[in-house]
Short mmCIF file of C-alpha atoms in Angstrom, two decimals:
data_model
loop_
_atom_site.label_atom_id
_atom_site.label_comp_id
_atom_site.label_asym_id
_atom_site.label_seq_id
_atom_site.Cartn_x
_atom_site.Cartn_y
_atom_site.Cartn_z
CA MET A 1 -84.13 -258.06 3.93
CA THR A 2 -85.77 -258.64 0.55
CA GLY A 3 -88.95 -256.96 -0.65
CA MET A 4 -90.93 -260.18 -0.06
CA ASP A 5 -89.53 -260.56 3.46
CA PHE A 6 -90.51 -257.00 4.18
CA MET A 7 -94.04 -257.52 2.88
CA GLU A 8 -94.42 -260.62 5.04
CA SER A 9 -93.33 -258.69 8.13
CA VAL A 10 -95.93 -256.03 7.37
CA SER A 11 -98.75 -258.56 7.51
CA ARG A 12 -97.83 -260.05 10.87
CA PRO A 13 -100.60 -259.91 13.46
CA ARG A 14 -98.65 -257.78 15.92
CA VAL A 15 -100.39 -254.59 14.78
CA ALA A 16 -103.28 -255.20 17.20
CA ALA A 17 -100.89 -255.35 20.15
CA ILE A 18 -99.20 -252.18 18.93
CA VAL A 19 -102.48 -250.28 18.79
CA ILE A 20 -103.47 -251.51 22.26
CA CYS A 21 -100.18 -250.21 23.62
CA LEU A 22 -100.74 -246.83 21.97
CA MET A 23 -104.17 -246.56 23.59
CA LEU A 24 -102.76 -247.11 27.07
CA THR A 25 -101.35 -244.27 29.19
CA GLY A 26 -97.89 -245.78 28.90
CA CYS A 27 -95.99 -248.93 28.16
CA GLY A 28 -93.57 -248.82 31.09
CA GLU A 29 -89.87 -248.06 31.37
CA GLN A 30 -89.12 -250.02 28.19
CA ASP A 31 -91.06 -247.37 26.23
CA ARG A 32 -88.75 -244.51 27.26
CA LEU A 33 -86.29 -243.51 24.55
CA VAL A 34 -82.74 -242.27 24.55
CA GLU A 35 -81.78 -240.13 21.55
CA ARG A 36 -78.58 -238.74 20.12
CA ASN A 37 -78.19 -236.06 17.45
CA ILE A 38 -75.22 -236.89 15.20
CA ARG A 39 -73.62 -234.66 12.58
CA PHE A 40 -74.27 -236.47 9.33
CA MET A 41 -72.97 -235.53 5.85
CA GLY A 42 -73.57 -231.80 6.27
CA GLU A 43 -76.81 -232.29 8.20
CA HIS A 44 -77.96 -234.26 11.26
CA VAL A 45 -79.47 -237.66 11.99
CA VAL A 46 -81.35 -238.47 15.19
CA VAL A 47 -80.63 -241.98 16.50
CA SER A 48 -83.20 -243.35 18.97
CA VAL A 49 -83.03 -246.50 21.10
CA PRO A 50 -85.04 -247.79 24.08
CA ALA A 51 -83.69 -246.66 27.45
CA ASP A 52 -82.74 -250.23 28.36
CA ASN A 53 -80.68 -250.63 25.17
CA GLU A 54 -78.20 -247.74 25.31
CA ALA A 55 -75.37 -249.94 24.02
CA ALA A 56 -77.15 -249.98 20.65
CA LEU A 57 -76.85 -246.19 20.59
CA GLU A 58 -73.07 -246.42 20.63
CA TRP A 59 -72.99 -249.07 17.90
CA ALA A 60 -75.40 -247.09 15.71
CA GLY A 61 -73.46 -243.85 16.12
CA GLN A 62 -70.22 -245.61 15.27
CA ALA A 63 -71.72 -247.16 12.12
CA ILE A 64 -73.08 -243.81 10.90
CA ARG A 65 -69.79 -242.02 11.49
CA GLN A 66 -67.83 -244.82 9.83
CA PHE A 67 -69.78 -244.90 6.55
CA SER A 68 -70.50 -241.19 6.25
CA GLY A 69 -66.94 -240.24 7.19
CA ARG A 70 -65.59 -242.43 4.42
CA LEU A 71 -68.07 -241.51 1.67
CA TYR A 72 -68.91 -237.84 2.25
CA PRO A 73 -65.43 -236.41 1.42
CA LEU A 74 -65.55 -238.33 -1.86
CA ILE A 75 -68.92 -237.07 -3.12
CA ASP A 76 -69.59 -233.72 -1.40
CA ILE A 77 -70.39 -231.36 -4.25
CA TYR A 78 -69.58 -228.34 -2.08
CA SER A 79 -65.99 -229.51 -1.58
CA PRO A 80 -63.81 -228.67 -4.60
CA GLU A 81 -61.51 -231.59 -3.74
CA SER A 82 -64.20 -234.30 -3.78
CA GLU A 83 -64.24 -236.83 -6.59
CA ILE A 84 -67.66 -235.66 -7.83
CA SER A 85 -66.65 -231.98 -7.85
CA ARG A 86 -63.54 -232.78 -9.87
CA ALA A 87 -65.48 -235.10 -12.18
CA ASN A 88 -67.97 -232.30 -12.83
CA GLN A 89 -65.06 -230.24 -14.09
CA ILE A 90 -63.22 -232.69 -16.34
CA ALA A 91 -65.16 -235.94 -16.87
CA TYR A 92 -66.73 -234.94 -20.21
CA ARG A 93 -65.12 -237.16 -22.90
CA VAL A 94 -62.23 -237.95 -20.51
CA ARG A 95 -62.57 -240.85 -18.11
CA PHE A 96 -62.13 -239.76 -14.51
CA PRO A 97 -60.90 -242.28 -11.91
CA ILE A 98 -63.26 -242.83 -8.96
CA SER A 99 -63.06 -244.89 -5.80
CA ARG A 100 -64.96 -248.11 -5.20
CA GLU A 101 -67.24 -246.32 -2.69
CA THR A 102 -68.17 -243.60 -5.18
CA GLN A 103 -68.73 -246.16 -7.94
CA ARG A 104 -71.13 -248.21 -5.82
CA LEU A 105 -73.12 -245.12 -4.87
CA LEU A 106 -73.28 -243.97 -8.50
CA GLU A 107 -74.37 -247.39 -9.72
CA SER A 108 -77.17 -247.47 -7.17
CA ALA A 109 -78.37 -243.99 -8.19
CA GLN A 110 -78.15 -244.79 -11.90
CA ARG A 111 -80.06 -248.06 -11.47
CA LEU A 112 -82.88 -246.30 -9.60
CA SER A 113 -82.99 -243.43 -12.09
CA THR A 114 -83.29 -245.92 -14.94
CA ASP A 115 -85.90 -247.98 -13.12
CA LEU A 116 -87.97 -244.85 -12.38
CA GLU A 117 -87.80 -243.59 -15.96
CA GLY A 118 -85.81 -240.48 -15.11
CA LEU A 119 -88.32 -239.18 -12.55
CA PHE A 120 -85.52 -239.42 -10.00
CA ASP A 121 -82.13 -238.23 -11.18
CA VAL A 122 -78.77 -237.21 -9.73
CA SER A 123 -77.49 -235.66 -12.97
CA ASP A 124 -79.70 -232.56 -12.66
CA ALA A 125 -77.29 -230.61 -10.43
CA THR A 126 -77.15 -227.58 -12.75
CA LEU A 127 -80.92 -227.33 -12.86
CA ARG A 128 -81.48 -227.82 -9.14
CA HIS A 129 -78.77 -225.37 -8.10
CA LEU A 130 -80.11 -222.81 -10.56
CA TRP A 131 -83.56 -222.99 -8.96
CA HIS A 132 -82.09 -222.95 -5.45
CA ARG A 133 -80.21 -219.72 -6.11
CA HIS A 134 -83.25 -218.21 -7.78
CA PHE A 135 -85.51 -218.97 -4.80
CA GLN A 136 -83.01 -217.18 -2.58
CA GLU A 137 -82.20 -214.20 -4.77
CA ASN A 138 -85.41 -213.50 -6.68
CA PRO A 139 -88.41 -214.95 -4.81
CA GLU A 140 -90.96 -212.77 -6.58
CA GLU A 141 -91.10 -214.67 -9.88
CA LEU A 142 -90.20 -217.93 -11.59
CA LEU A 143 -87.21 -218.49 -13.84
CA ALA A 144 -87.39 -217.60 -17.52
CA ALA A 145 -88.36 -220.53 -19.75
CA PRO A 146 -85.28 -220.35 -22.04
CA LEU A 147 -82.96 -220.60 -19.05
CA VAL A 148 -84.84 -223.66 -17.76
CA HIS A 149 -84.65 -225.27 -21.21
CA VAL A 150 -80.88 -224.81 -21.44
CA SER A 151 -80.35 -226.14 -17.90
CA ARG A 152 -82.19 -229.38 -18.76
CA ARG A 153 -79.50 -230.47 -21.19
CA GLY A 154 -77.40 -233.43 -20.14
CA ILE A 155 -79.89 -234.76 -17.58
CA GLY A 156 -80.53 -238.50 -17.53
CA PRO A 157 -78.88 -241.76 -16.47
CA HIS A 158 -77.70 -242.32 -20.04
CA PHE A 159 -75.51 -239.19 -19.95
CA TYR A 160 -72.89 -240.69 -17.65
CA ASP A 161 -71.12 -244.01 -18.05
CA ILE A 162 -69.64 -245.97 -15.15
CA GLN A 163 -66.94 -248.55 -15.67
CA GLU A 164 -64.49 -250.19 -13.29
CA HIS A 165 -63.37 -247.31 -11.04
CA SER A 166 -63.96 -244.66 -13.71
CA LEU A 167 -66.65 -242.16 -14.73
CA LEU A 168 -67.33 -240.57 -18.12
CA TYR A 169 -69.81 -237.82 -18.95
CA LEU A 170 -71.42 -238.07 -22.38
CA ALA A 171 -72.70 -234.49 -22.53
CA SER A 172 -70.83 -231.32 -21.63
CA GLU A 173 -73.80 -230.05 -19.61
CA THR A 174 -74.02 -233.09 -17.29
CA GLN A 175 -73.32 -232.35 -13.62
CA LEU A 176 -73.82 -234.83 -10.79
CA ASP A 177 -75.00 -234.07 -7.26
CA LEU A 178 -75.10 -237.09 -4.95
CA ASN A 179 -75.31 -235.29 -1.60
CA ASP A 180 -79.02 -235.86 -0.97
CA PHE A 181 -79.12 -239.44 -2.24
CA ALA A 182 -75.97 -240.44 -0.35
CA ARG A 183 -77.63 -239.86 3.03
CA PRO A 184 -80.29 -242.61 2.80
CA TYR A 185 -77.72 -244.79 1.07
CA VAL A 186 -75.41 -244.47 4.10
CA ILE A 187 -78.30 -245.24 6.48
CA ASP A 188 -78.78 -248.53 4.59
CA GLN A 189 -75.08 -249.34 4.97
CA ALA A 190 -75.24 -248.66 8.71
CA VAL A 191 -78.35 -250.82 9.15
CA ARG A 192 -76.71 -253.68 7.26
CA GLN A 193 -73.67 -253.54 9.50
CA LEU A 194 -75.75 -253.36 12.70
CA ARG A 195 -77.81 -256.34 11.58
CA ASN A 196 -74.62 -258.34 11.01
CA LEU A 197 -73.56 -257.42 14.56
CA ALA A 198 -76.95 -258.55 15.93
CA VAL A 199 -77.73 -255.00 17.09
CA THR A 200 -81.46 -254.24 17.17
CA GLY A 201 -83.96 -251.73 18.51
CA VAL A 202 -82.67 -248.64 16.62
CA LYS A 203 -84.43 -245.85 14.72
CA PHE A 204 -82.64 -243.42 12.40
CA HIS A 205 -84.43 -240.21 11.41
CA ALA A 206 -82.73 -237.62 9.21
CA GLY A 207 -85.15 -234.95 8.04
CA ARG A 208 -87.35 -236.36 5.30
CA PHE A 209 -86.26 -239.99 5.60
CA GLY A 210 -85.46 -242.66 8.16
CA ARG A 211 -85.16 -246.38 8.83
CA VAL A 212 -85.68 -248.72 11.77
CA LEU A 213 -84.00 -251.90 12.88
CA GLY A 214 -85.90 -254.27 15.13
CA SER A 215 -88.77 -252.99 17.27
CA ARG A 216 -89.11 -250.39 19.98
CA SER A 217 -90.12 -252.97 22.62
CA GLU A 218 -91.44 -256.50 22.84
CA ILE A 219 -95.01 -255.34 22.24
CA ARG A 220 -94.53 -252.14 20.29
CA SER A 221 -92.95 -251.42 16.94
CA TRP A 222 -91.35 -248.17 15.93
CA SER A 223 -93.73 -245.62 14.45
CA HIS A 224 -93.79 -242.26 12.68
CA LEU A 225 -96.32 -239.46 13.15
CA ILE A 226 -97.88 -238.02 10.01
CA THR A 227 -98.73 -234.34 10.30
CA HIS A 228 -100.82 -232.27 7.92
CA PRO A 229 -98.56 -230.98 5.10
CA GLY A 230 -100.15 -227.54 5.40
CA ASP A 231 -100.27 -227.32 9.19
CA GLY A 232 -97.73 -229.19 11.29
CA LYS A 233 -99.87 -228.87 14.41
CA ARG A 234 -102.55 -231.15 12.99
CA ILE A 235 -101.82 -234.87 13.45
CA LEU A 236 -103.28 -237.07 10.71
CA GLY A 237 -102.25 -240.34 12.31
CA GLU A 238 -99.38 -242.69 13.06
CA ILE A 239 -97.72 -245.29 10.86
CA MET A 240 -96.28 -248.45 12.39
CA LEU A 241 -92.82 -249.33 11.04
CA PRO A 242 -92.02 -253.06 10.83
CA ASP A 243 -88.50 -254.37 11.37
CA GLY A 244 -86.18 -253.04 8.68
CA ALA A 245 -88.68 -250.54 7.29
CA ALA A 246 -87.42 -247.36 5.65
CA PHE A 247 -89.56 -244.31 4.94
CA THR A 248 -89.34 -241.02 3.04
CA LEU A 249 -91.62 -237.97 2.94
CA PHE A 250 -91.91 -235.35 0.21
CA GLY A 251 -94.28 -232.39 0.09
CA TRP A 252 -94.22 -231.05 3.63
CA PRO A 253 -93.59 -227.30 4.34
CA ASP A 254 -89.78 -227.37 3.99
CA ASP A 255 -90.21 -228.56 0.40
CA PHE A 256 -91.91 -225.33 -0.69
CA ALA A 257 -90.75 -221.76 -1.29
CA GLN A 258 -92.82 -218.61 -1.31
CA VAL A 259 -92.76 -217.09 -4.80
CA GLY A 260 -94.85 -213.96 -4.95
CA ASP A 261 -98.24 -214.85 -3.50
CA GLN A 262 -97.98 -218.61 -4.09
CA GLN A 263 -96.08 -221.58 -2.70
CA VAL A 264 -93.85 -223.35 -5.22
CA ALA A 265 -92.23 -226.75 -4.71
CA ARG A 266 -88.46 -226.76 -4.30
CA ILE A 267 -88.43 -230.27 -5.79
CA ILE A 268 -87.76 -229.94 -9.52
CA HIS A 269 -89.28 -232.28 -12.10
CA PRO A 270 -86.21 -233.57 -14.01
CA ARG A 271 -88.18 -234.13 -17.21
CA THR A 272 -89.71 -230.65 -17.44
CA GLY A 273 -87.17 -228.57 -15.55
CA TRP A 274 -89.94 -226.84 -13.60
CA PRO A 275 -90.99 -227.19 -9.95
CA ALA A 276 -93.26 -230.15 -9.25
CA GLU A 277 -96.94 -229.32 -9.03
CA GLY A 278 -97.05 -230.75 -5.53
CA LYS A 279 -100.79 -231.09 -5.02
CA GLU A 280 -100.24 -234.02 -2.66
CA ALA A 281 -97.59 -234.74 -0.08
CA VAL A 282 -96.13 -238.26 -0.31
CA PHE A 283 -95.08 -240.87 2.26
CA VAL A 284 -93.34 -244.00 0.97
CA MET A 285 -92.28 -247.00 3.05
CA GLY A 286 -90.17 -249.90 1.80
CA PRO A 287 -87.25 -252.23 2.48
CA THR A 288 -84.37 -249.74 1.96
CA ALA A 289 -83.91 -246.02 2.56
CA ALA A 290 -82.27 -245.41 -0.83
CA ASN A 291 -85.14 -247.03 -2.75
CA THR A 292 -87.87 -245.27 -0.78
CA TYR A 293 -86.11 -241.94 -1.24
CA ALA A 294 -85.93 -242.36 -5.01
CA LEU A 295 -89.50 -243.65 -5.35
CA ALA A 296 -90.93 -240.92 -3.13
CA ASN A 297 -89.16 -238.30 -5.24
CA ALA A 298 -90.55 -239.87 -8.42
CA VAL A 299 -94.18 -240.13 -7.33
CA PHE A 300 -94.09 -236.62 -5.84
CA VAL A 301 -93.00 -234.97 -9.09
CA GLN A 302 -95.29 -237.24 -11.13
CA GLY A 303 -98.36 -236.67 -8.96
CA ARG A 304 -100.88 -239.18 -7.64
CA GLU A 305 -103.00 -239.45 -10.77
CA GLU A 306 -100.00 -240.20 -13.01
CA SER A 307 -98.18 -242.58 -10.66
CA GLU A 308 -100.22 -245.75 -11.07
CA SER A 309 -97.65 -247.53 -13.22
CA LEU A 310 -94.88 -246.74 -10.72
CA LEU A 311 -96.97 -248.10 -7.85
CA VAL A 312 -97.74 -251.27 -9.80
CA GLN A 313 -94.04 -251.82 -10.53
CA HIS A 314 -93.11 -251.26 -6.87
CA ARG A 315 -95.72 -253.28 -5.01
CA ASP A 316 -93.21 -254.07 -2.28
CA HIS A 317 -93.49 -250.43 -1.18
CA GLN A 318 -96.36 -248.81 0.77
CA VAL A 319 -97.47 -245.36 -0.36
CA MET A 320 -99.62 -242.58 1.07
CA PHE A 321 -100.70 -239.37 -0.66
CA VAL A 322 -102.05 -236.50 1.46
CA GLN A 323 -103.95 -233.67 -0.20
CA ARG A 324 -102.23 -230.45 0.80
CA SER A 325 -105.34 -228.29 0.63
CA ASP A 326 -108.53 -228.64 2.68
CA PRO A 327 -110.71 -230.65 2.81
CA THR A 328 -107.93 -233.18 3.35
CA THR A 329 -108.10 -236.55 1.62
CA ILE A 330 -105.65 -239.36 2.42
CA TRP A 331 -105.02 -241.98 -0.27
CA ILE A 332 -103.15 -245.13 0.77
CA THR A 333 -102.20 -248.37 -0.92
CA PRO A 334 -103.96 -251.43 0.57
CA ASN A 335 -100.71 -252.85 1.97
CA LEU A 336 -100.29 -249.71 4.12
CA ALA A 337 -103.82 -249.68 5.56
CA PRO A 338 -103.15 -252.22 8.39
CA LEU A 339 -100.19 -250.12 9.58
CA PHE A 340 -101.85 -246.70 9.58
CA VAL A 341 -103.64 -245.59 12.76
CA PRO A 342 -105.56 -242.44 11.74
CA ALA A 343 -106.54 -239.67 14.14
CA ASP A 344 -110.26 -239.58 14.91
CA ASP A 345 -110.86 -236.51 12.73
CA TYR A 346 -109.44 -238.24 9.64
CA LYS A 347 -110.83 -241.76 9.86
CA ASP A 348 -113.47 -240.95 7.22
CA ARG A 349 -110.99 -239.16 4.93
CA ILE A 350 -109.11 -242.28 3.84
CA GLN A 351 -109.39 -243.75 0.35
CA LEU A 352 -107.68 -246.90 -0.85
CA ILE A 353 -105.60 -246.82 -4.02
CA MET A 354 -106.76 -249.87 -5.94
CA LEU A 355 -104.04 -250.98 -8.32
CA PRO A 356 -104.61 -253.27 -11.31
CA GLU A 357 -103.29 -256.79 -11.03
CA PRO A 358 -100.07 -257.46 -12.97
CA GLN A 359 -100.70 -258.98 -16.37
CA PRO A 360 -99.45 -262.55 -16.86
CA PRO A 361 -96.67 -262.85 -19.46
CA GLU A 362 -97.83 -263.80 -22.94
CA GLU A 363 -96.70 -267.01 -24.57
CA GLU A 364 -93.43 -266.77 -26.45
CA GLU A 365 -94.90 -267.81 -29.80
CA GLU A 366 -97.53 -265.08 -29.68
CA GLU A 367 -94.86 -262.49 -28.85
CA GLU A 368 -92.76 -263.56 -31.83
CA GLU A 369 -95.75 -263.29 -34.16
CA GLU A 370 -96.60 -259.81 -32.90
CA GLU A 371 -92.96 -258.76 -33.25
CA GLU A 372 -92.83 -259.98 -36.87
CA GLU A 373 -96.04 -258.13 -37.72
CA THR A 374 -94.69 -254.92 -36.18
CA VAL A 375 -91.43 -255.16 -38.10
CA ASN A 376 -93.32 -255.67 -41.35
CA GLU A 377 -95.60 -252.70 -40.67
CA GLU A 378 -92.65 -250.44 -39.89
CA SER A 379 -90.80 -251.56 -43.02
CA ASP A 380 -93.82 -250.70 -45.18
CA GLU A 381 -94.20 -247.28 -43.58
CA SER A 382 -90.56 -246.30 -43.82
CA ASP A 383 -89.82 -247.40 -47.41
CA GLY A 384 -88.29 -244.51 -49.33
CA GLU A 385 -88.28 -242.21 -46.28
CA VAL A 386 -85.33 -240.51 -44.66
CA SER A 387 -86.19 -239.67 -41.05
CA GLU A 388 -84.58 -238.86 -37.71
CA GLU A 389 -86.99 -241.36 -36.14
CA TRP A 390 -85.70 -244.90 -35.85
CA SER A 391 -87.70 -247.92 -36.83
CA VAL A 392 -87.81 -251.36 -35.29
CA GLY A 393 -84.70 -253.31 -36.32
CA ASP A 394 -82.39 -250.28 -36.60
CA TRP A 395 -79.17 -250.18 -34.59
CA MET A 396 -78.64 -246.91 -32.76
CA THR A 397 -75.32 -245.73 -31.39
CA LEU A 398 -74.79 -243.70 -28.26
CA GLU A 399 -74.50 -240.53 -30.32
CA HIS A 400 -77.95 -241.12 -31.80
CA ILE A 401 -79.43 -241.73 -28.36
CA VAL A 402 -77.94 -238.65 -26.81
CA HIS A 403 -78.58 -236.20 -29.62
CA ARG A 404 -81.59 -237.43 -31.57
CA LEU A 405 -84.12 -239.08 -29.30
CA THR A 406 -86.96 -237.00 -27.93
CA ALA A 407 -88.52 -237.00 -24.48
CA ALA A 408 -90.25 -240.10 -23.19
CA THR A 409 -93.78 -240.95 -24.18
CA GLN A 410 -96.16 -243.33 -22.50
CA ASN A 411 -97.63 -244.95 -25.57
CA GLY A 412 -96.03 -248.35 -25.04
CA THR A 413 -92.86 -250.27 -24.37
CA CYS A 414 -90.36 -251.99 -26.62
CA SER A 415 -88.04 -254.89 -26.00
CA VAL A 416 -84.32 -254.39 -26.49
CA GLU A 417 -81.66 -256.74 -27.80
CA LYS A 418 -78.32 -256.92 -26.02
CA ARG A 419 -75.17 -256.34 -28.03
CA GLU A 420 -71.60 -255.20 -27.49
CA TYR A 421 -70.92 -252.12 -29.54
CA ALA A 422 -68.19 -249.49 -29.85
CA ILE A 423 -69.02 -245.95 -28.80
CA SER A 424 -69.19 -243.88 -31.97
CA ASN A 425 -68.88 -240.30 -30.71
CA GLY A 426 -65.12 -239.95 -30.88
CA LEU A 427 -64.24 -242.37 -28.08
CA PRO A 428 -62.64 -245.42 -29.72
CA ASN A 429 -61.81 -248.75 -28.13
CA LEU A 430 -64.48 -248.49 -25.45
CA TRP A 431 -66.68 -251.55 -25.55
CA ARG A 432 -69.56 -252.05 -23.16
CA PRO A 433 -72.51 -254.46 -23.10
CA TYR A 434 -75.92 -252.87 -23.30
CA TYR A 435 -78.29 -254.19 -20.68
CA PRO A 436 -81.89 -254.68 -21.86
CA ALA A 437 -84.35 -252.11 -20.56
CA ALA A 438 -87.76 -250.71 -21.38
CA CYS A 439 -88.20 -248.11 -24.07
CA SER A 440 -91.13 -245.87 -24.81
CA CYS A 441 -92.57 -245.95 -28.31
CA ASN A 442 -94.75 -243.81 -30.47
CA SER A 443 -96.47 -245.73 -33.26
CA GLY A 444 -93.73 -248.33 -33.24
CA ARG A 445 -90.87 -245.86 -33.30
CA VAL A 446 -88.60 -245.45 -30.30
CA THR A 447 -88.60 -242.03 -28.69
CA TYR A 448 -86.86 -242.66 -25.37
CA CYS A 449 -84.90 -245.44 -23.69
CA LYS A 450 -83.78 -246.10 -20.14
CA ALA A 451 -80.82 -248.28 -19.25
CA ALA A 452 -77.91 -248.55 -16.86
CA SER A 453 -75.38 -248.26 -19.66
CA LEU A 454 -76.55 -246.84 -22.98
CA VAL A 455 -74.14 -247.72 -25.73
CA ALA A 456 -76.01 -249.26 -28.63
CA PHE A 457 -79.22 -251.17 -29.04
CA ARG A 458 -81.77 -252.34 -31.59
CA MET A 459 -85.49 -252.25 -31.26
CA THR A 460 -86.84 -255.77 -31.62
CA GLY A 461 -90.54 -255.17 -31.19
CA ALA A 462 -93.24 -252.92 -29.85
CA ALA A 463 -95.71 -253.76 -27.10
#
């Protein structure tokens, strides 16, 4: 199901019938569920089907076991024999062979990390595990700043390079952990297989995320209860889940640790190295479990006020923010409003998140003129200067990207020109195309770039 197909299914007029069914004392035998708890990649997934559709339970369980049983031994970071564990030991500057399954998972994670500007990342294993141990062993205080700074090295989608069945780390500090991301990814694989087999009427729920296939009955869709992030006994409302919908939640009690006299998020901001501020819990719904998981992670660490650009870029997803402290405010994107049935006590606590309309693309001639002006301005400024900053028109190798560029800024974006270029940091004869991606700029100079495969690029203009 594409993002547009998913959006169209959201707007169907079946919501009224769903709400009517919820208001009744029951919807008959077809509303009774049969559930099965299945061991799933080190954790559990609950598979639910209507009582009159138990055959779907067997198909769903078989699909989950098939995909997780094949992928988990390859990527489990806690198994020293897994491909990712061995890559974490030897893949720096030496290409490590990986299976097709691992490669596809890595490519999906890298694409999402690039798309979300590093706010979701699977290369922060050292940092996350450091915080996890600290929360267990020393819950009275936060980590020391120098230790956090050192642990942030090597984090980013540009620090690992994926080629045909091989993986290369471009920084000695890079460590991958795919365990959490692999779970929603496997749910998507299972749903795809079930859809090909014409199996329907299934809900998967594994902790913070889930996905549905088909509807719960002829007149009722699947749904998910939203509880208060500070008090699980308080029901905020119910969200209807259209066919194919996936959802992820961040910011509920299990995502926080008690440190001294305050609660601190266990979710670490990959850009800062520190726990996310976590003022609001986040619910994200979209067409795939992997995408909603990554986006929910990104907007949670970024926070509601700083997430507008992410929400604009991902309009095919529905988002809810819930203020964790009282008085509770619920912010939702307009495309989620028709699917949210709030509890009576919270009907007046809802605010819509009004996003700006996407800007139409400028005419090509105007873009070329602006680009030429920018290049001229940069040339005038940089005459006679020797600087670590790189001007528009300069080619930068992988070594420059990894070692010289600073953290991302939000002052603008730059276009990037594609080119095949040899890696210059001691790895000869490795040629890879660079895929155009957005870069952040500061006064016309690049300070950060995101891409699926960073090898070499040239700034061609500043927005």
